[in-house]
XYZ file of C-alpha atoms in Angstrom:
599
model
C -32.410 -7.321 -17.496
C -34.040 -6.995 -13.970
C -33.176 -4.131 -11.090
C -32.894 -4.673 -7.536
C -34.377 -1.469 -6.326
C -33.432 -2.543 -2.411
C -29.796 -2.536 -2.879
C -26.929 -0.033 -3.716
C -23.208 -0.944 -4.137
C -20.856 1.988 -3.872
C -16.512 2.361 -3.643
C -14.536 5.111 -1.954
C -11.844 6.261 -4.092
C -9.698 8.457 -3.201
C -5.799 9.836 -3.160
C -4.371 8.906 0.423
C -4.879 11.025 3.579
C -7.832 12.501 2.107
C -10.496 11.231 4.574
C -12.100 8.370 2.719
C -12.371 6.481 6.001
C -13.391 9.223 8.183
C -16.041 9.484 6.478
C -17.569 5.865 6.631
C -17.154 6.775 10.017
C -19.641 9.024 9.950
C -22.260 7.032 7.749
C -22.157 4.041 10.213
C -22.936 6.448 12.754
C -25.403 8.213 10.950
C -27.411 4.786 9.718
C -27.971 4.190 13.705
C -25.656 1.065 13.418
C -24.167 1.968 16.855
C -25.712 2.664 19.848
C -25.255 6.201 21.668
C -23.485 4.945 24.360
C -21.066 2.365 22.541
C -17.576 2.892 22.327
C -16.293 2.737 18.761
C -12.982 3.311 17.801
C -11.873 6.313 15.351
C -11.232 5.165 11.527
C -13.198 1.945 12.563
C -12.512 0.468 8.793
C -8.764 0.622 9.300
C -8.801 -2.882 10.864
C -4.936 -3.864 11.058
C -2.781 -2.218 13.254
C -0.709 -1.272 10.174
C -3.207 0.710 8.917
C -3.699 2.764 12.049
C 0.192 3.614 13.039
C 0.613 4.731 9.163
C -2.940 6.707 8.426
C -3.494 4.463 5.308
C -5.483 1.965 4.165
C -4.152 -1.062 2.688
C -6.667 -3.722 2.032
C -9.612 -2.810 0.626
C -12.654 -3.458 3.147
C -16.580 -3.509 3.268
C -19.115 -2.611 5.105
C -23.180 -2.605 5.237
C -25.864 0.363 5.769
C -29.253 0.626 5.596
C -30.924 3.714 4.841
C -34.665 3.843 4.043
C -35.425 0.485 3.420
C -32.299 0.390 0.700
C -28.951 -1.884 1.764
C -26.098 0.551 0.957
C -22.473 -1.761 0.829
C -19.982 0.361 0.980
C -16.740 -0.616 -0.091
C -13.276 1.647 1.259
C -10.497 1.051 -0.968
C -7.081 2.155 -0.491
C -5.989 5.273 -1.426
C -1.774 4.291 -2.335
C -1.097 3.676 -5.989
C 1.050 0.649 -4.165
C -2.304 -0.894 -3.990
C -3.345 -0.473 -7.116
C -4.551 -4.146 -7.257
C -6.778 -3.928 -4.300
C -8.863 -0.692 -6.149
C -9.022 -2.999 -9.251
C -10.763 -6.036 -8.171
C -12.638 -3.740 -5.879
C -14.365 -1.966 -8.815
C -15.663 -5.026 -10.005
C -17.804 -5.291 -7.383
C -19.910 -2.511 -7.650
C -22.478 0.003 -9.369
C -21.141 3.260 -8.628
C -17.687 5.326 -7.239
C -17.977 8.137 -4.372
C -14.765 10.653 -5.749
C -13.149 12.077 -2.785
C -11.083 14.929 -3.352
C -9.264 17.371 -0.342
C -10.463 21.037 -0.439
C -7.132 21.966 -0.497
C -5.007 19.740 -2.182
C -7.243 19.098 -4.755
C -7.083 16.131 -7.719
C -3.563 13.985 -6.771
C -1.884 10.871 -9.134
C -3.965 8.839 -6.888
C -7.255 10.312 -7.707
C -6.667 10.347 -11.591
C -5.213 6.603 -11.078
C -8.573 5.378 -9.348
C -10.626 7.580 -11.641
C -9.439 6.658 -14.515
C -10.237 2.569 -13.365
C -13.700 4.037 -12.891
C -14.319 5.417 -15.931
C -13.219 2.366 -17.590
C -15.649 0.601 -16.122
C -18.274 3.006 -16.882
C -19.316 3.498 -13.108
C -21.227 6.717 -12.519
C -19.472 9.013 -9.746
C -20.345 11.384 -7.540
C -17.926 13.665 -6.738
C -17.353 14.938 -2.638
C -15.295 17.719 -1.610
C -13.914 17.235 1.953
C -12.227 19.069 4.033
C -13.754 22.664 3.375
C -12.913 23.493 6.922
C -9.318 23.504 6.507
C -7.816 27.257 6.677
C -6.369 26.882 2.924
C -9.415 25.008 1.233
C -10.141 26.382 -2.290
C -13.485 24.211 -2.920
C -13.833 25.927 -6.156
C -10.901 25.476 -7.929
C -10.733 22.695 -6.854
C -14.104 22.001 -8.594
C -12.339 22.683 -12.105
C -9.428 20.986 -11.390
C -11.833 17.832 -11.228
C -13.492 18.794 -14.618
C -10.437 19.292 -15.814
C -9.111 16.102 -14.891
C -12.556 14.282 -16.239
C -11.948 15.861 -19.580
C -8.464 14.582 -19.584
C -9.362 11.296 -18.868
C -11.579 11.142 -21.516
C -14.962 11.048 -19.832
C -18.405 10.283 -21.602
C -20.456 13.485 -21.600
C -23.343 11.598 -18.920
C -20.530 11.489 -16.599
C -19.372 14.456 -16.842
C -22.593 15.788 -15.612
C -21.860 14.134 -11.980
C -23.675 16.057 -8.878
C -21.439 17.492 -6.345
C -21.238 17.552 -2.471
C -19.270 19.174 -0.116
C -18.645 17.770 3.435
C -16.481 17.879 6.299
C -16.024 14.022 7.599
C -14.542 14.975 11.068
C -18.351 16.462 11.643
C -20.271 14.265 9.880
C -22.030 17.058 7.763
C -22.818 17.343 3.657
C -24.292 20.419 1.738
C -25.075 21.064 -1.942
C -24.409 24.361 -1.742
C -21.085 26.185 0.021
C -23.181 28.796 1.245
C -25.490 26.112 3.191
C -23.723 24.867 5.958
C -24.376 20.816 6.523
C -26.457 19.617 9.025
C -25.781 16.143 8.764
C -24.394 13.191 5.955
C -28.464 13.270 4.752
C -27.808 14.525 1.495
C -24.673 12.284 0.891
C -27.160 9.353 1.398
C -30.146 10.763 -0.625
C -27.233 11.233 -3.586
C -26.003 8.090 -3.065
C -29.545 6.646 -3.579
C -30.485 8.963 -6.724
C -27.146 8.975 -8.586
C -25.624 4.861 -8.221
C -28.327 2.397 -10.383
C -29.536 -0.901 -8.344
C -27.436 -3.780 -9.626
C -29.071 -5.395 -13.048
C -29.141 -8.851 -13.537
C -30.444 -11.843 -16.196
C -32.804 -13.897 -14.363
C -32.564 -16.086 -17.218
C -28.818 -17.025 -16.240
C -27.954 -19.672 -13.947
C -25.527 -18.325 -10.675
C -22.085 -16.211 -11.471
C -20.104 -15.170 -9.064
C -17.046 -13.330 -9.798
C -14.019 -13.920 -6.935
C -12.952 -9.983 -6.074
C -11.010 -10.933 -2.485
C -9.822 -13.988 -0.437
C -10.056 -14.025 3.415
C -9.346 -16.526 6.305
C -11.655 -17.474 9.232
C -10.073 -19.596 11.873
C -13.295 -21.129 12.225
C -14.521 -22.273 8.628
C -11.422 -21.310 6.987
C -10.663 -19.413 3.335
C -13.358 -17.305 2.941
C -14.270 -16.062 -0.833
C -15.873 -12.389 -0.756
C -17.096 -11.704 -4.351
C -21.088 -10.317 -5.955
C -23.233 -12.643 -7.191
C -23.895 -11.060 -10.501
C -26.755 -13.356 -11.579
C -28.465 -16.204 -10.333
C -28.688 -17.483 -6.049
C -27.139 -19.451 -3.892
C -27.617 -21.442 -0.680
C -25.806 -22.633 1.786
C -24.893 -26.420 1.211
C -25.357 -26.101 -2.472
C -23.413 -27.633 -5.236
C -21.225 -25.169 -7.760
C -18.963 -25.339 -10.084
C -15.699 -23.831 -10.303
C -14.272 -22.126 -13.330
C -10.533 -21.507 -13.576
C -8.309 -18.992 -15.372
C -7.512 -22.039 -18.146
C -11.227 -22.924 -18.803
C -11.145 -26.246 -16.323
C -14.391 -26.759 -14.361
C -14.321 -28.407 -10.815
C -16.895 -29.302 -8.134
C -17.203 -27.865 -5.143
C -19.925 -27.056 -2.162
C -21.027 -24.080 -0.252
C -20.706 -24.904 3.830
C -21.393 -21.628 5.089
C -22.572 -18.236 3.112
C -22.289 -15.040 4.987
C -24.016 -11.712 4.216
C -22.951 -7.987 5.261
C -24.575 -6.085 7.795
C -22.688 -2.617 9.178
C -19.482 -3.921 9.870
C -20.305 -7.793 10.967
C -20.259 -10.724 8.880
C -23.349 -12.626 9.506
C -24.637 -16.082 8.609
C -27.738 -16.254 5.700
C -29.519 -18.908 4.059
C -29.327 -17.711 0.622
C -28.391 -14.808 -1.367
C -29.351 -13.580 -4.628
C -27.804 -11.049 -7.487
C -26.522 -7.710 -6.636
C -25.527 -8.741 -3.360
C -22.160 -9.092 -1.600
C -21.247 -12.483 -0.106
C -18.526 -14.126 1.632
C -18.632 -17.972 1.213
C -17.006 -20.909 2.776
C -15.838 -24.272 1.941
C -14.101 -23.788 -1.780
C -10.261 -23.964 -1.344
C -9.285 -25.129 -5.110
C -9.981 -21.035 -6.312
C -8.330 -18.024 -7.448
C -8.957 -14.157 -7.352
C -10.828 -13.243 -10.586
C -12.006 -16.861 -11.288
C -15.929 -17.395 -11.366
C -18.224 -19.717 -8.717
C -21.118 -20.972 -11.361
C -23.882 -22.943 -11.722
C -22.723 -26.527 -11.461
C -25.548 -27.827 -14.644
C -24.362 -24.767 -17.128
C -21.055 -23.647 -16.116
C -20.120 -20.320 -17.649
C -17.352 -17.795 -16.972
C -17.211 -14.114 -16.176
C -14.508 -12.006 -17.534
C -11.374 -12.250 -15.909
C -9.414 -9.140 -13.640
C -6.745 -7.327 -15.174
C -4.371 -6.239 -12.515
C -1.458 -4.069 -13.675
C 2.190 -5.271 -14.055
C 4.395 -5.720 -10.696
C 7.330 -2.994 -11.495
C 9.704 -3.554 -7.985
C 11.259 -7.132 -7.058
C 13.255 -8.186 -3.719
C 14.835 -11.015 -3.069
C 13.641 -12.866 0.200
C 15.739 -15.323 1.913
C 16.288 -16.993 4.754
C 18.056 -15.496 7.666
C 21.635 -17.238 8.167
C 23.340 -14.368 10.009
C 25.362 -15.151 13.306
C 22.123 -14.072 15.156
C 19.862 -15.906 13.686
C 16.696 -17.800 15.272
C 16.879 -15.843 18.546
C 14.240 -13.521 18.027
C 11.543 -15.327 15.730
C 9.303 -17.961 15.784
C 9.014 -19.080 11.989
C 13.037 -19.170 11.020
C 13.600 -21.450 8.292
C 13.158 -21.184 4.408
C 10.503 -23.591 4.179
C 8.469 -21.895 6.539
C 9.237 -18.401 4.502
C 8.212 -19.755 0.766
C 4.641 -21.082 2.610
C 3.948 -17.860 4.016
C 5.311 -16.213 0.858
C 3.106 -18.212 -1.765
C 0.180 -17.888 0.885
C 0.108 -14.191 0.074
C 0.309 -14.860 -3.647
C -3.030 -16.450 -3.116
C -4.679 -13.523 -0.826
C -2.732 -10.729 -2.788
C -3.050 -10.755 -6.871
C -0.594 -7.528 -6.797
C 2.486 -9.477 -5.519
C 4.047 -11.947 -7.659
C 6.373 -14.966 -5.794
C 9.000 -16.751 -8.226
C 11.457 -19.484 -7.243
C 15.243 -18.148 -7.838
C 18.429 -20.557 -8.555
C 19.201 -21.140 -4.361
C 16.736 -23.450 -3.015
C 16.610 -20.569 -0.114
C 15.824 -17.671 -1.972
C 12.488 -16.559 -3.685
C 12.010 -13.057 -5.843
C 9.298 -11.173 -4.597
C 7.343 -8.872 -6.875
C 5.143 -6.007 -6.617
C 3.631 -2.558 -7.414
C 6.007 -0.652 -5.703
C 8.592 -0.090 -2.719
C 5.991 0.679 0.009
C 3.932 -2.444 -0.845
C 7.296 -4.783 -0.365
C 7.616 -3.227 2.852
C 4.417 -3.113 4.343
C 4.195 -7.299 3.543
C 7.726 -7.341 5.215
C 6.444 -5.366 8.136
C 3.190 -7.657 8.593
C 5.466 -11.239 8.177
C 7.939 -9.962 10.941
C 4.546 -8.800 13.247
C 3.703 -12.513 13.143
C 7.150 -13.713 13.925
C 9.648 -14.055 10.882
C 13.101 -13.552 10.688
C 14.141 -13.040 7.261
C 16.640 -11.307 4.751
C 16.058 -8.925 1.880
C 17.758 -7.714 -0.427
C 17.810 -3.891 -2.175
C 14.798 -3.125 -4.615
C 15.558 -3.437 -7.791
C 13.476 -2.298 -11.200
C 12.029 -5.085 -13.798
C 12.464 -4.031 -16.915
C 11.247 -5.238 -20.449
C 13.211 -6.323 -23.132
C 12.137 -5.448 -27.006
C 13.918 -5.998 -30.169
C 17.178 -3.755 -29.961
C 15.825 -1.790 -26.847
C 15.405 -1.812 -22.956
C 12.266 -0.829 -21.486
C 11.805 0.745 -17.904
C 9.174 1.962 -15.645
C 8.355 5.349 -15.309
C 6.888 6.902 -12.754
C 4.786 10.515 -12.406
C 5.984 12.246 -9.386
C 3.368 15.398 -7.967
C 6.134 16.738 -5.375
C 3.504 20.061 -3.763
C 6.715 22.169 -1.244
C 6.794 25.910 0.183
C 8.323 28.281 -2.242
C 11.499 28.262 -0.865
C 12.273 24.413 -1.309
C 12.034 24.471 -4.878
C 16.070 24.748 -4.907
C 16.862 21.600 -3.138
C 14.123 19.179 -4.871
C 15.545 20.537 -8.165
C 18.644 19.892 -7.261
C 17.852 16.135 -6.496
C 15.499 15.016 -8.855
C 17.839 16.371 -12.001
C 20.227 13.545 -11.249
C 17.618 10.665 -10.893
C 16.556 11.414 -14.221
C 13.741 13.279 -13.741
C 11.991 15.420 -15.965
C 10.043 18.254 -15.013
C 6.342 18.765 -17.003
C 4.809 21.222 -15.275
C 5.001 23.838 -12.061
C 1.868 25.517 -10.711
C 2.112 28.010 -8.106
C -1.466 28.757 -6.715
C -0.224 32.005 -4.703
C -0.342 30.346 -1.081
C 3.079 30.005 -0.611
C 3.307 26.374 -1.575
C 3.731 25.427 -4.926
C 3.456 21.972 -6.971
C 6.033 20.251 -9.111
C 5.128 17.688 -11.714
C 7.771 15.313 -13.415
C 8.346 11.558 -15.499
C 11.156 9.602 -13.456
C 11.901 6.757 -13.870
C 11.069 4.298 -11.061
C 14.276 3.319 -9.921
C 15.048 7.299 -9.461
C 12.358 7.397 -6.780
C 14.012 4.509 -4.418
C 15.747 5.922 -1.951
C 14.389 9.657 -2.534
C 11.456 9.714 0.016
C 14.065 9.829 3.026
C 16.503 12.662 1.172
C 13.074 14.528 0.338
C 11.502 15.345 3.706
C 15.040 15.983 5.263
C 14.888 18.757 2.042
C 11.538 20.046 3.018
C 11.675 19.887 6.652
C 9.059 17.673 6.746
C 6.785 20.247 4.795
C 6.674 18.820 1.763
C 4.552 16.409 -0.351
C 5.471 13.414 -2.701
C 3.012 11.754 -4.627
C 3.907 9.136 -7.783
C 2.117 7.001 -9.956
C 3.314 4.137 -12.491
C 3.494 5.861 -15.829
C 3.519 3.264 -18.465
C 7.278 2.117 -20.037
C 9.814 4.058 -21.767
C 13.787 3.575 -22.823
C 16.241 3.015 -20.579
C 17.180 6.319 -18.971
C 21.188 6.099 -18.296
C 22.841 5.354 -14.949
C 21.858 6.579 -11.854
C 24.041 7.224 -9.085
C 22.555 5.684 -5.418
C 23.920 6.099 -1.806
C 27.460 8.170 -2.391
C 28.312 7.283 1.074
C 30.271 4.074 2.085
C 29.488 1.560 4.918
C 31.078 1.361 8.404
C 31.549 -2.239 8.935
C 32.250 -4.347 12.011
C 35.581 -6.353 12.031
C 34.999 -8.683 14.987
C 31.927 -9.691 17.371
C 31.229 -8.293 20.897
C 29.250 -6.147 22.392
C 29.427 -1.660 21.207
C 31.236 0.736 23.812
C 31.546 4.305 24.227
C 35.085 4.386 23.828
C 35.330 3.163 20.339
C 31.800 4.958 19.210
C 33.405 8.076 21.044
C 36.739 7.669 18.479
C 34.523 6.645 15.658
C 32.338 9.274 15.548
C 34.773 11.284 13.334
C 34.770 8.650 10.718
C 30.937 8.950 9.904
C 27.044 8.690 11.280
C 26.860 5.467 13.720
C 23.836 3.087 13.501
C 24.241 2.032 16.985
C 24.848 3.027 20.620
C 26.838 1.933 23.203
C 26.130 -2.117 24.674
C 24.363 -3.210 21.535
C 25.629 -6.355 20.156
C 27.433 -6.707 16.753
C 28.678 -9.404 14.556
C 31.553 -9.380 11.948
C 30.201 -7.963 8.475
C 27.388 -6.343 10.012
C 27.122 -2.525 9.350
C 27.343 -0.002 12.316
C 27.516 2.918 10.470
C 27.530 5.429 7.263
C 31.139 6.385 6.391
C 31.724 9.706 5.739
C 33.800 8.583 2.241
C 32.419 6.707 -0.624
C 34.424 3.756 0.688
C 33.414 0.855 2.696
C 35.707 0.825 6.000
C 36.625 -1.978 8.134
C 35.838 -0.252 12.211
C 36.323 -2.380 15.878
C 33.486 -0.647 17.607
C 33.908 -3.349 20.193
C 37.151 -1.814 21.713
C 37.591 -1.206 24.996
C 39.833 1.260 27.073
C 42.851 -0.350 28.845
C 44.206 -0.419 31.896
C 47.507 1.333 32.375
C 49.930 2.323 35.434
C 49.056 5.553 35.526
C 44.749 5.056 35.279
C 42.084 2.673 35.874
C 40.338 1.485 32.643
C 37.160 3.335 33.861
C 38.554 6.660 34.727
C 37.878 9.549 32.247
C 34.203 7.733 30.961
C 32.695 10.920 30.792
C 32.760 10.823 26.698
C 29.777 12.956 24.627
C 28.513 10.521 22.135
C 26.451 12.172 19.328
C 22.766 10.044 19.287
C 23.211 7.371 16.508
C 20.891 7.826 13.569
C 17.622 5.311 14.150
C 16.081 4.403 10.332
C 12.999 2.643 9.949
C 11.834 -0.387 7.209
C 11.358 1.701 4.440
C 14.253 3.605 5.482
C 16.825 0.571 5.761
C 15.375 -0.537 2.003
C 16.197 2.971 0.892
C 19.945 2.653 2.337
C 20.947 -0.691 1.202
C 23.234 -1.379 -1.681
C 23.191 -4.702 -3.816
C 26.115 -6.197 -1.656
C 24.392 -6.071 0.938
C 21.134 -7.321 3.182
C 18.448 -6.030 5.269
C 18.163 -8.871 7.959
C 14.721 -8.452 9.189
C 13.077 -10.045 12.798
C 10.171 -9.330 15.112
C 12.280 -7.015 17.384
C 15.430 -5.832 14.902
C 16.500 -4.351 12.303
C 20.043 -5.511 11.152
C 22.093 -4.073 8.197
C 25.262 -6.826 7.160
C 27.274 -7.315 4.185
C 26.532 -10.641 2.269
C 29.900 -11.679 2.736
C 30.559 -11.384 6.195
C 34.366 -12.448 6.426
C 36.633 -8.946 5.863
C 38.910 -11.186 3.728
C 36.214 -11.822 1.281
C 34.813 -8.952 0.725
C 38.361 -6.978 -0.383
């Protein structure tokens, strides 16, 4: 096998929120990519507007250095377990991880989750410790919380002997030693150089390129990012395409693109080890291999983990539908639908018994969302059902997901999570109290026990607390589990909201909507105080008598209606009823919409 001494390939892994992209922030700076002068946005890697409203990345992303004569890609994965898939085929294209772990917080699900992927794949890491700035950073603990979690995960002993760096992103600065304050990312990229190997390759193989991520260009179209692992290509050259079921088909290369910082740019040929985006091959899948078109031969294929959520997509066909979107009708929703199945191996699209609906599958609650969120961005109006679980069936059993839940609270929260997570099945398998005031809950739930919790949680914590979870392999069916206790308000007639009837309403429950918003029959306008659905007219106005103008006494105090977000509206819904979804609203209804059919 042959080394490419003038390349290094290199992930990010790390638990969310713990400054993975900050810190490529500060290595593009640091390489010179940017002029002094040049104004660069912060987290430049978080690319969709999604990404920078929620502080998370969500498709995994690369980027080119070059330091001393050596080209560093750098690849930034996501840091949710929701995107499990995107860390997965992101690991195949490289030589070494960079472990990111918060000073404070220390080793989360996430981190063991990406970790453990790592290891697997026998990837040497190096392990950084950001954030020693923060007031309640514990670097060394930390530190042995990381061995720890090595041993656990069954590490060989040569990685277990990983160097260690400790940095602070927001500056830009890296040290080997606490006691040595950072001057600069220098030593990060020194490590980096020392401790990842130059990719190996068989120059006596013909090309292999193994498909890690799909991309679209409106110019040459579906772009396929993958590493050549052996062999060259150029552009215009003939290949062959291997599929998942062994079939071979021709294809040609009409334009090959290179990485430099954070630019895609044109090259004439690339050889092993390096990272290439290339145009012109439509017939492929993620994980299939581009090969040489006179010996064919396949790489191994991707494992992605099991989807353990499904939703129901359908068409919208509510009283309001097709004023606010662009893309309305169920054709229209199954192309866009099995177009992510194609960019995105974590989501899973199956057809259903209506010709409208299609079940949508994935890793978890926050992934259905955020491709909701994204479709209605680029003009959809659809409807969605509640989340449900998908279980497995074995010989005289059901099987479930489980999930483990890291819930970290002040002291004097511990009470009300307790109190919560006993009835949603959860069971507790460890508490650590570190003596800051804050201490850290760790417990098996099963997965449907976690939908709907997030919301209930930080209304428990005040917004202090933090609640991690990661899929936890299968286990018997856990029992029942009680969901929203609370009944619906629903609206009896069409017309527009007034004060008036929110103003005699108000008593009844929590109202969804203010005064002048429009309303159709079956769509709900509120939370009823009782476990019962009720029947309201919020569209009723005050009359005129003898004595008084209709107008007179309008001075009513209306309590601000409670405003819930996507995730928020997919936490609240039951199975009768819908989340209807466009580019401006959010609309809970009944699926029957008629009063007379739904009692």
């Amino acid at each position: 096998m042959q080394r490419r001494e003038d390349i290094r390939n290199i992930a990010i892994i790390a638990h969310v929120d713990h400054g993975k992209t900050t810190l490529v922030d500060g290595m593009l700076w640091q390489s010179g990519l940017f002029r002094q002068n040049e104004s660069v946005p912060e987290r430049i890697m978080d690319s969709i507007d999604l990404e920078r409203e929620k502080g998370i990345t969500i498709m995994a992303k690369n980027t080119a250095i070059a330091y001393r004569g050596v080209h560093v890609n750098i690849v930034d994965t996501p840091g949710h377990a929701d995107f499990g898939s995107e860390v997965e085929r992101t690991l195949t294209l490289v030589d070494g991880v960079l472990l990111l772990v918060d000073a404070a917080e220390g080793p989360l699900p996430q981190t063991r989750f990406v970790l453990k992927k790592a290891l697997e794949a026998e990837l040497p890491p190096i392990v950084v410790i950001n954030k020693i700035d923060r007031s309640d950073a514990r670097p060394a603990e930390v530190l042995d919380e990381v061995y720890d979690l090595f041993i656990d995960l069954d590490a060989a002993e040569d990685q277990l002997e990983f160097p260690v760096l400790y940095t602070n992103a927001r500056t830009g600065t890296a040290t080997h030693e606490l006691k040595e304050p950072g001057q600069s990312l220098e030593p990060l990229f020194e490590t980096i150089l020392a401790t990842v190997p130059p990719p190996r390759f068989d120059p006596a193989m013909g090309l292999q390129v193994r498909v890690a991520m799909l991309d679209w260009d409106d110019y040459v179209g579906r772009l396929i990012i993958g590493r050549i692992v052996n062999g060259r290509v150029r552009q215009a050259d003939r290949v062959a395409v291997v599929h998942r079921d062994g079939a071979v088909e021709s294809a040609k290369v009409t334009v090959l693109y290179g990485y430099e910082g954070l630019k895609r740019i044109e090259v004439p040929e690339a050889s092993a080890g390096e990272l290439v985006a290339i145009a012109g091959i439509d017939a492929i899948e993620i994980g299939e291999t581009i090969a040489d078109p006179e010996y064919p031969q396949a790489l191994p294929l991707i494992r992605i983990d099991e989807p353990t959520v499904a939703m129901l997509f359908s068409a919208n066909v509510s009283p309001f539908a097709g004023r606010e979107g662009k893309f309305v009708t169920s054709p229209q929703l199954r192309d866009r639908l099995f177009k992510e199945r194609r960019v995105n191996v974590g989501i899973r699209v199956e057809e259903t018994d209506s010709p409208d609906t299609l079940r949508v599958s994935g890793r978890g609650e926050l992934q259905l969302a955020i491709l909701i969120e994204m479709m209605r961005r680029e003009g959809y109006e659809m409807e969605v059902g509640k989340p449900t679980i998908i279980t497995r069936e074995e010989p005289g059993r059901t099987l479930e997901p489980m999930e483990s839940l890291v819930i970290d609270i002040p002291e004097e929260h511990i009470g009300a999570v307790t109190q919560k997570v006993g009835p949603r099945r959860g069971t507790m398998v460890k508490l650590v109290n570190h003596g800051t005031g804050r201490v850290r809950l760790e417990y098996r739930i099963p997965s449907r026990g976690l939908i709907g919790y997030r919301t209930e949680f930080l209304t428990d914590t005040r917004g202090t607390g933090l609640l991690n979870h990661l899929f936890d392999g299968w286990d018997d069916w856990q029992g029942e589990i009680a969901h929203r206790q609370n009944g619906a308000l629903v609206a009896d007639r069409a017309g527009r909201t007034t004060s008036y009837a929110i103003d005699n309403l108000q008593a009844r429950g929590v109202m969804f909507l203010g005064p002048g918003a429009e309303v159709y029959e079956g769509m709900i306008v509120g939370e009823n105080a009782r476990d019962t659905d009720m029947d309201v007219n919020i569209t009723k106005e005050k009359k005129l008598t003898n004595m008084r103008a209709s107008t007179s006494d309008e001075a009513v105090k209306l309590t601000p209606p409670r405003s819930m977000n996507l995730e928020q509206c997919l936490e609240w819904v039951r199975e009768d009823e819908l989340l209807e979804v466009t580019p401006k609203s959010l609309r809970l209804r009944k699926r029957a919409l008629a009063g007379r059919r739904r009692f």
